[in-house]
Amino acid sequence: MSSSIKFNNVNTLFSKSLKFKINDYFKSTYRKKTGNRRIFIKAAVLLTSFALLYAILVFVQPHWAISIVLCALFGGNLAAIGFNIMHDAGHDSFSDNKKLNTVLSYTLNLLGGNIYFWKLKHNIAHHTYTNIDGEDHDIEVKFMRIHHDQQLKKHHRYQSFYFIVLYGVSYLAWIFYQDYEKYFRQRMGVTSDKFHFPLRERVIFWTSKILHFTAFVLVPIIYVGWLPTLIGWGIAGAVCGISLATVFQLAHVVSGTEFKTIDESKVEEEWMVHQIQSTANFATKNNVLTWLLGGLNFQVEHHLFPRISHVHYPAINKIVQQTCKEYNIQYLEFKSFRQAFMSHVKVIQAMSR
């Protein structure tokens, strides 16, 4: 995957100043940039609850009313594993042990996805060319118009009514359809270049997909029947999908974030400034939400320093805001989840016409 788009690399005073301050913070506090004991405890809690919920739903089979609640919790658990374990590990920020990061990044395959595709789509395309149409494939949402450069179609006029349904099916569509679509066309997006797909990754793709289908579809059908399995997956998948999609959208598709039209393949701003302009934080004072989301409500800090673990975001948040103020760079943050969500809805409505 390659792109001809270049960022301004002249007079990058802001980037140099911010990097110096962040590096100085870690040196002066004698802390590693990767995760600490807290992230290992959280990973243990989430993986244990994942195994327990699966075992109870499939083998214990409680009353249907209880099972509905547990399926919803299971869907939230899937999203939390993605936010807290896979995401940090996929950025090599979970641990300073690269092998452990690699192993834990494959929790995405455990959840039905594919870490190789995710790194191409998220780490490279999204984190480099955030909110740039044709480059950031995370803003290519089928049946939705998010960027002003995207073609306006008749059905988009209703997207403010059906967007939550699309978010609800997004996770299941991702693992049961879109991954296969990428595999066979070998492109992240419809118009993007073909990517290299090594034989080792092809083997991992099919092996993990078969194991996931066996464990999460065939085994439940054998033990609880096809209808309960279908309903259970519908509930868990909807909760997981809405959680994943909403967190991403509140970080980038809200009032105030920029969606640039790139002329002559050049971005006028330096890369770090572009990340701040296209990203927003929300509800950073909510400790429960921060724990559940793996710090992804501190999305600005994550985009500026993706190789720093989310356990450090609250601390470096203050440094980033102070530096933005010094250089007169607007720093976008919504005080609450509700404020960010309502802002997201406004953008969806604006892009529908």
Coordinates of C-alpha atoms in Angstrom, one line a residue:
M1 CA 0.0 0.0 0.0
S2 CA 1.5 3.3 -1.1
S3 CA 0.3 6.9 -1.4
S4 CA 1.7 9.9 -3.1
I5 CA 0.3 12.3 -0.5
K6 CA 3.0 14.1 1.5
F7 CA 2.8 16.2 4.6
N8 CA 4.7 19.4 5.3
N9 CA 8.1 18.6 6.8
V10 CA 9.4 22.2 6.8
N11 CA 9.5 24.2 10.1
T12 CA 7.9 21.4 12.1
L13 CA 8.5 23.2 15.4
F14 CA 5.3 22.0 17.0
S15 CA 6.1 18.4 16.4
K16 CA 9.7 18.7 17.7
S17 CA 8.6 20.6 20.8
L18 CA 5.8 18.1 21.6
K19 CA 8.0 15.0 21.1
F20 CA 10.7 16.5 23.3
K21 CA 8.3 17.2 26.1
I22 CA 6.7 13.7 25.9
N23 CA 10.1 12.0 25.9
D24 CA 11.2 14.2 28.8
Y25 CA 8.1 13.2 30.8
F26 CA 9.0 9.5 30.4
K27 CA 12.6 10.0 31.2
S28 CA 11.9 12.1 34.3
T29 CA 9.3 9.7 35.7
Y30 CA 11.4 6.6 34.8
R31 CA 8.4 5.0 33.1
K32 CA 8.2 2.9 30.1
K33 CA 6.0 4.0 27.2
T34 CA 4.5 0.6 27.0
G35 CA 1.8 -0.9 29.4
N36 CA 2.3 -1.5 33.1
R37 CA 0.8 -3.8 35.7
R38 CA -2.6 -2.2 35.3
I39 CA -2.9 -3.3 31.6
F40 CA -1.9 -6.9 32.4
I41 CA -4.5 -7.0 35.2
K42 CA -7.1 -5.6 32.8
A43 CA -6.2 -8.1 30.1
A44 CA -6.6 -11.0 32.6
V45 CA -10.0 -9.8 33.7
L46 CA -11.3 -9.3 30.2
L47 CA -10.0 -12.7 28.9
T48 CA -11.3 -14.5 32.0
S49 CA -14.8 -12.9 31.7
F50 CA -14.7 -13.8 27.9
A51 CA -14.2 -17.5 28.7
L52 CA -16.7 -17.5 31.5
L53 CA -19.5 -15.9 29.5
Y54 CA -18.9 -18.2 26.6
A55 CA -18.9 -21.3 28.8
I56 CA -22.1 -20.2 30.6
L57 CA -24.0 -19.4 27.4
V58 CA -23.0 -22.5 25.6
F59 CA -22.7 -25.2 28.3
V60 CA -24.7 -24.0 31.3
Q61 CA -27.6 -22.5 29.2
P62 CA -29.4 -20.3 31.8
H63 CA -33.0 -19.0 31.4
W64 CA -33.5 -17.2 28.1
A65 CA -34.0 -13.8 29.8
I66 CA -30.6 -14.2 31.6
S67 CA -29.0 -15.4 28.4
I68 CA -30.1 -12.2 26.6
V69 CA -28.3 -10.1 29.2
L70 CA -25.3 -12.3 29.1
C71 CA -25.2 -12.1 25.3
A72 CA -25.2 -8.3 25.5
L73 CA -22.4 -8.5 28.1
F74 CA -20.5 -10.9 25.8
G75 CA -20.7 -8.4 22.9
G76 CA -19.4 -5.7 25.2
N77 CA -16.7 -8.0 26.3
L78 CA -15.6 -8.6 22.7
A79 CA -15.4 -4.9 22.1
A80 CA -13.4 -4.3 25.3
I81 CA -10.9 -7.0 24.4
G82 CA -10.5 -5.2 21.1
F83 CA -10.1 -1.7 22.7
N84 CA -7.8 -2.8 25.6
I85 CA -5.7 -5.8 24.5
M86 CA -5.7 -6.1 20.7
H87 CA -5.5 -2.4 20.0
D88 CA -2.4 -1.8 22.2
A89 CA -0.8 -5.0 21.1
G90 CA -1.4 -4.2 17.5
H91 CA 0.4 -0.9 17.9
D92 CA 3.3 -2.7 19.8
S93 CA 2.4 -0.6 22.9
F94 CA 1.0 -3.3 25.2
S95 CA 4.4 -4.5 26.3
D96 CA 8.0 -3.9 25.6
N97 CA 8.1 -7.6 24.7
K98 CA 7.5 -7.7 20.9
K99 CA 6.6 -11.4 20.9
L100 CA 4.0 -10.9 23.5
N101 CA 2.5 -8.0 21.5
T102 CA 2.4 -10.2 18.4
V103 CA 0.6 -13.0 20.4
L104 CA -1.9 -10.7 22.0
S105 CA -2.6 -8.9 18.7
Y106 CA -4.0 -12.2 17.4
T107 CA -6.9 -11.8 19.9
L108 CA -8.4 -10.1 16.9
N109 CA -8.4 -13.4 15.0
L110 CA -9.9 -15.0 18.1
L111 CA -12.8 -12.5 17.8
G112 CA -13.2 -13.4 14.1
G113 CA -11.2 -10.6 12.5
N114 CA -7.7 -10.6 10.9
I115 CA -4.8 -8.7 12.4
Y116 CA -2.8 -8.6 9.1
F117 CA -5.7 -6.7 7.4
W118 CA -6.3 -4.6 10.5
K119 CA -2.7 -3.3 10.6
L120 CA -2.8 -2.4 6.9
K121 CA -6.2 -0.6 7.2
H122 CA -5.8 0.9 10.7
N123 CA -2.1 1.3 11.5
I124 CA -1.0 2.5 8.1
A125 CA -3.9 4.0 6.2
H126 CA -6.0 5.4 9.0
H127 CA -3.3 6.6 11.3
T128 CA -1.3 8.2 8.4
Y129 CA -4.1 9.8 6.3
T130 CA -6.8 10.4 8.9
N131 CA -10.1 11.7 7.4
I132 CA -8.6 11.9 3.8
D133 CA -11.1 10.4 1.4
G134 CA -9.6 7.6 -0.7
E135 CA -6.8 7.1 1.7
D136 CA -8.4 6.5 5.1
H137 CA -10.5 3.4 4.5
D138 CA -12.0 3.7 8.0
I139 CA -14.3 6.5 6.7
E140 CA -15.5 4.3 3.8
V141 CA -18.7 3.1 5.4
K142 CA -21.1 1.4 3.0
F143 CA -24.5 3.2 2.6
M144 CA -23.1 6.3 4.4
R145 CA -21.6 9.6 3.3
I146 CA -19.1 10.9 5.9
H147 CA -16.7 13.0 3.8
H148 CA -17.8 16.0 1.6
D149 CA -15.7 14.6 -1.3
Q150 CA -17.8 11.4 -1.2
Q151 CA -20.6 11.2 -3.8
L152 CA -24.0 12.1 -2.5
K153 CA -26.6 9.4 -3.3
K154 CA -30.4 9.3 -2.8
H155 CA -30.3 6.9 0.2
H156 CA -27.9 9.2 2.1
R157 CA -30.8 11.5 2.9
Y158 CA -32.0 8.9 5.4
Q159 CA -28.7 8.0 7.0
S160 CA -29.4 9.9 10.1
F161 CA -32.3 7.4 10.7
Y162 CA -30.5 4.2 9.8
F163 CA -26.9 4.8 10.8
I164 CA -27.3 3.0 14.2
V165 CA -28.6 -0.1 12.3
L166 CA -25.4 -0.1 10.2
Y167 CA -23.3 0.3 13.3
G168 CA -25.2 -2.7 14.8
V169 CA -24.4 -5.0 11.8
S170 CA -20.9 -3.7 11.2
Y171 CA -19.0 -6.2 13.4
L172 CA -20.8 -9.3 11.9
A173 CA -20.4 -7.8 8.4
W174 CA -16.7 -7.3 9.1
I175 CA -15.9 -10.8 10.2
F176 CA -18.3 -12.8 8.0
Y177 CA -18.1 -10.8 4.8
Q178 CA -15.7 -7.9 4.5
D179 CA -12.6 -9.8 5.5
Y180 CA -13.3 -12.3 2.7
E181 CA -13.9 -9.4 0.3
K182 CA -10.4 -8.0 1.1
Y183 CA -8.9 -11.5 0.8
F184 CA -10.1 -12.2 -2.7
R185 CA -9.7 -8.7 -4.2
Q186 CA -6.4 -8.0 -2.2
R187 CA -7.4 -4.4 -1.8
M188 CA -8.3 -2.4 1.4
G189 CA -10.7 -0.2 -0.6
V190 CA -12.4 -0.4 -3.9
T191 CA -9.9 2.1 -5.5
S192 CA -6.8 1.4 -3.4
D193 CA -3.7 -0.4 -4.6
K194 CA -3.3 -4.2 -4.2
F195 CA -1.4 -5.2 -1.1
H196 CA 1.1 -7.9 -0.6
F197 CA -0.4 -11.0 1.1
P198 CA 2.3 -13.5 2.2
L199 CA 1.6 -17.3 2.2
R200 CA 2.0 -17.4 6.0
E201 CA -0.7 -14.8 6.4
R202 CA -3.0 -16.7 4.0
V203 CA -2.6 -19.8 6.1
I204 CA -3.3 -17.9 9.3
F205 CA -6.3 -16.3 7.7
W206 CA -8.0 -19.6 6.9
T207 CA -6.9 -21.4 10.0
S208 CA -8.2 -18.7 12.3
K209 CA -11.5 -18.2 10.4
I210 CA -12.2 -22.0 10.5
L211 CA -11.4 -22.2 14.2
H212 CA -13.6 -19.1 14.9
F213 CA -16.5 -20.5 12.9
T214 CA -16.2 -23.8 14.7
A215 CA -16.0 -22.4 18.2
F216 CA -18.6 -19.6 17.9
V217 CA -21.1 -21.0 15.3
L218 CA -20.9 -24.8 15.0
V219 CA -20.3 -25.6 18.7
P220 CA -23.2 -23.3 19.9
I221 CA -25.5 -24.8 17.3
I222 CA -24.7 -28.3 18.5
Y223 CA -25.3 -27.5 22.2
V224 CA -28.1 -24.9 22.1
G225 CA -29.5 -25.1 18.6
W226 CA -29.4 -22.9 15.5
L227 CA -32.1 -20.4 16.5
P228 CA -30.6 -19.5 20.0
T229 CA -27.2 -19.3 18.3
L230 CA -28.6 -16.9 15.7
I231 CA -30.4 -14.8 18.3
G232 CA -27.3 -14.8 20.6
W233 CA -25.0 -13.8 17.8
G234 CA -27.4 -11.1 16.7
I235 CA -27.5 -9.6 20.2
A236 CA -23.7 -9.9 20.9
G237 CA -22.8 -8.8 17.4
A238 CA -25.0 -5.7 17.6
V239 CA -23.6 -4.6 21.0
C240 CA -20.0 -5.2 19.8
G241 CA -20.6 -3.4 16.5
I242 CA -22.3 -0.4 18.0
S243 CA -19.5 -0.1 20.6
L244 CA -16.7 -0.3 18.0
A245 CA -18.3 1.9 15.4
T246 CA -19.4 4.6 17.9
V247 CA -16.0 5.0 19.5
F248 CA -14.4 5.5 16.1
Q249 CA -17.0 7.9 14.9
L250 CA -16.9 10.0 18.0
A251 CA -13.2 10.4 17.6
H252 CA -13.2 11.6 14.0
V253 CA -16.7 12.3 12.6
V254 CA -17.9 15.1 14.8
S255 CA -18.3 18.9 14.4
G256 CA -14.9 20.5 14.4
T257 CA -12.8 17.7 13.0
E258 CA -11.4 18.5 9.5
F259 CA -12.1 16.5 6.3
K260 CA -9.6 17.9 3.9
T261 CA -9.7 17.9 0.1
I262 CA -6.2 17.2 -1.0
D263 CA -4.9 19.1 -4.1
E264 CA -1.6 18.2 -5.8
S265 CA -1.1 15.4 -3.3
K266 CA 0.2 17.7 -0.6
V267 CA -1.1 18.4 2.9
E268 CA -0.2 21.9 4.0
E269 CA 0.2 21.0 7.7
E270 CA 2.8 18.9 9.4
W271 CA 1.6 15.4 10.2
M272 CA 1.1 15.9 13.9
V273 CA -1.0 19.1 13.3
H274 CA -3.1 17.2 10.8
Q275 CA -3.8 14.5 13.4
I276 CA -5.0 17.1 15.9
Q277 CA -7.2 18.8 13.3
S278 CA -8.9 15.5 12.3
T279 CA -9.3 14.0 15.8
A280 CA -11.3 14.7 18.9
N281 CA -11.4 13.5 22.5
F282 CA -14.5 12.9 24.6
A283 CA -15.4 12.2 28.2
T284 CA -11.8 12.1 29.4
K285 CA -12.9 12.7 33.0
N286 CA -15.0 9.6 33.0
N287 CA -12.7 6.9 34.6
V288 CA -15.1 4.0 34.0
L289 CA -15.4 4.8 30.3
T290 CA -11.7 5.3 30.0
W291 CA -11.1 1.9 31.5
L292 CA -13.6 0.2 29.2
L293 CA -12.5 1.9 26.0
G294 CA -8.8 1.4 26.6
G295 CA -8.2 5.1 26.7
L296 CA -9.6 5.6 23.1
N297 CA -11.6 8.5 24.4
F298 CA -8.2 10.1 24.5
Q299 CA -8.0 9.7 20.7
V300 CA -5.9 12.8 20.1
E301 CA -3.1 11.4 22.3
H302 CA -3.4 8.0 20.7
H303 CA -3.1 9.4 17.1
L304 CA -0.1 11.5 18.0
F305 CA 1.7 8.7 19.9
P306 CA 0.2 5.3 18.8
R307 CA 3.2 3.5 20.3
I308 CA 2.5 4.8 23.8
S309 CA 0.2 2.6 25.8
H310 CA -3.3 3.9 26.7
V311 CA -2.5 3.7 30.4
H312 CA -0.4 6.9 30.0
Y313 CA -2.9 9.0 28.0
P314 CA -4.4 10.9 31.0
A315 CA -0.9 12.0 32.0
I316 CA 0.4 13.1 28.5
N317 CA -3.0 14.7 27.8
K318 CA -2.0 17.7 29.9
I319 CA 1.3 18.1 28.0
V320 CA -0.4 17.9 24.6
Q321 CA -3.0 20.5 25.5
Q322 CA -0.4 22.8 26.9
T323 CA 1.8 22.6 23.8
C324 CA -1.2 23.1 21.5
K325 CA -2.0 26.3 23.5
E326 CA 1.6 27.5 23.1
Y327 CA 1.4 27.1 19.3
N328 CA -2.2 28.3 18.9
I329 CA -3.4 25.0 17.6
Q330 CA -7.1 24.2 18.3
Y331 CA -7.5 21.1 20.5
L332 CA -10.9 19.5 20.2
E333 CA -12.5 17.8 23.2
F334 CA -16.1 17.1 24.2
K335 CA -16.8 17.0 27.9
S336 CA -19.2 14.1 27.8
F337 CA -20.1 11.1 25.6
R338 CA -23.5 12.6 25.0
Q339 CA -22.1 15.8 23.7
A340 CA -19.8 14.0 21.3
F341 CA -22.6 11.7 20.1
M342 CA -25.0 14.6 19.4
S343 CA -22.2 16.3 17.5
H344 CA -21.7 13.1 15.4
V345 CA -25.4 13.0 14.6
K346 CA -25.2 16.6 13.4
V347 CA -22.4 15.7 11.0
I348 CA -24.3 12.7 9.7
Q349 CA -27.3 15.0 9.0
A350 CA -25.1 17.6 7.3
M351 CA -23.6 15.0 5.0
S352 CA -27.0 13.7 4.1
R353 CA -27.8 16.7 1.9

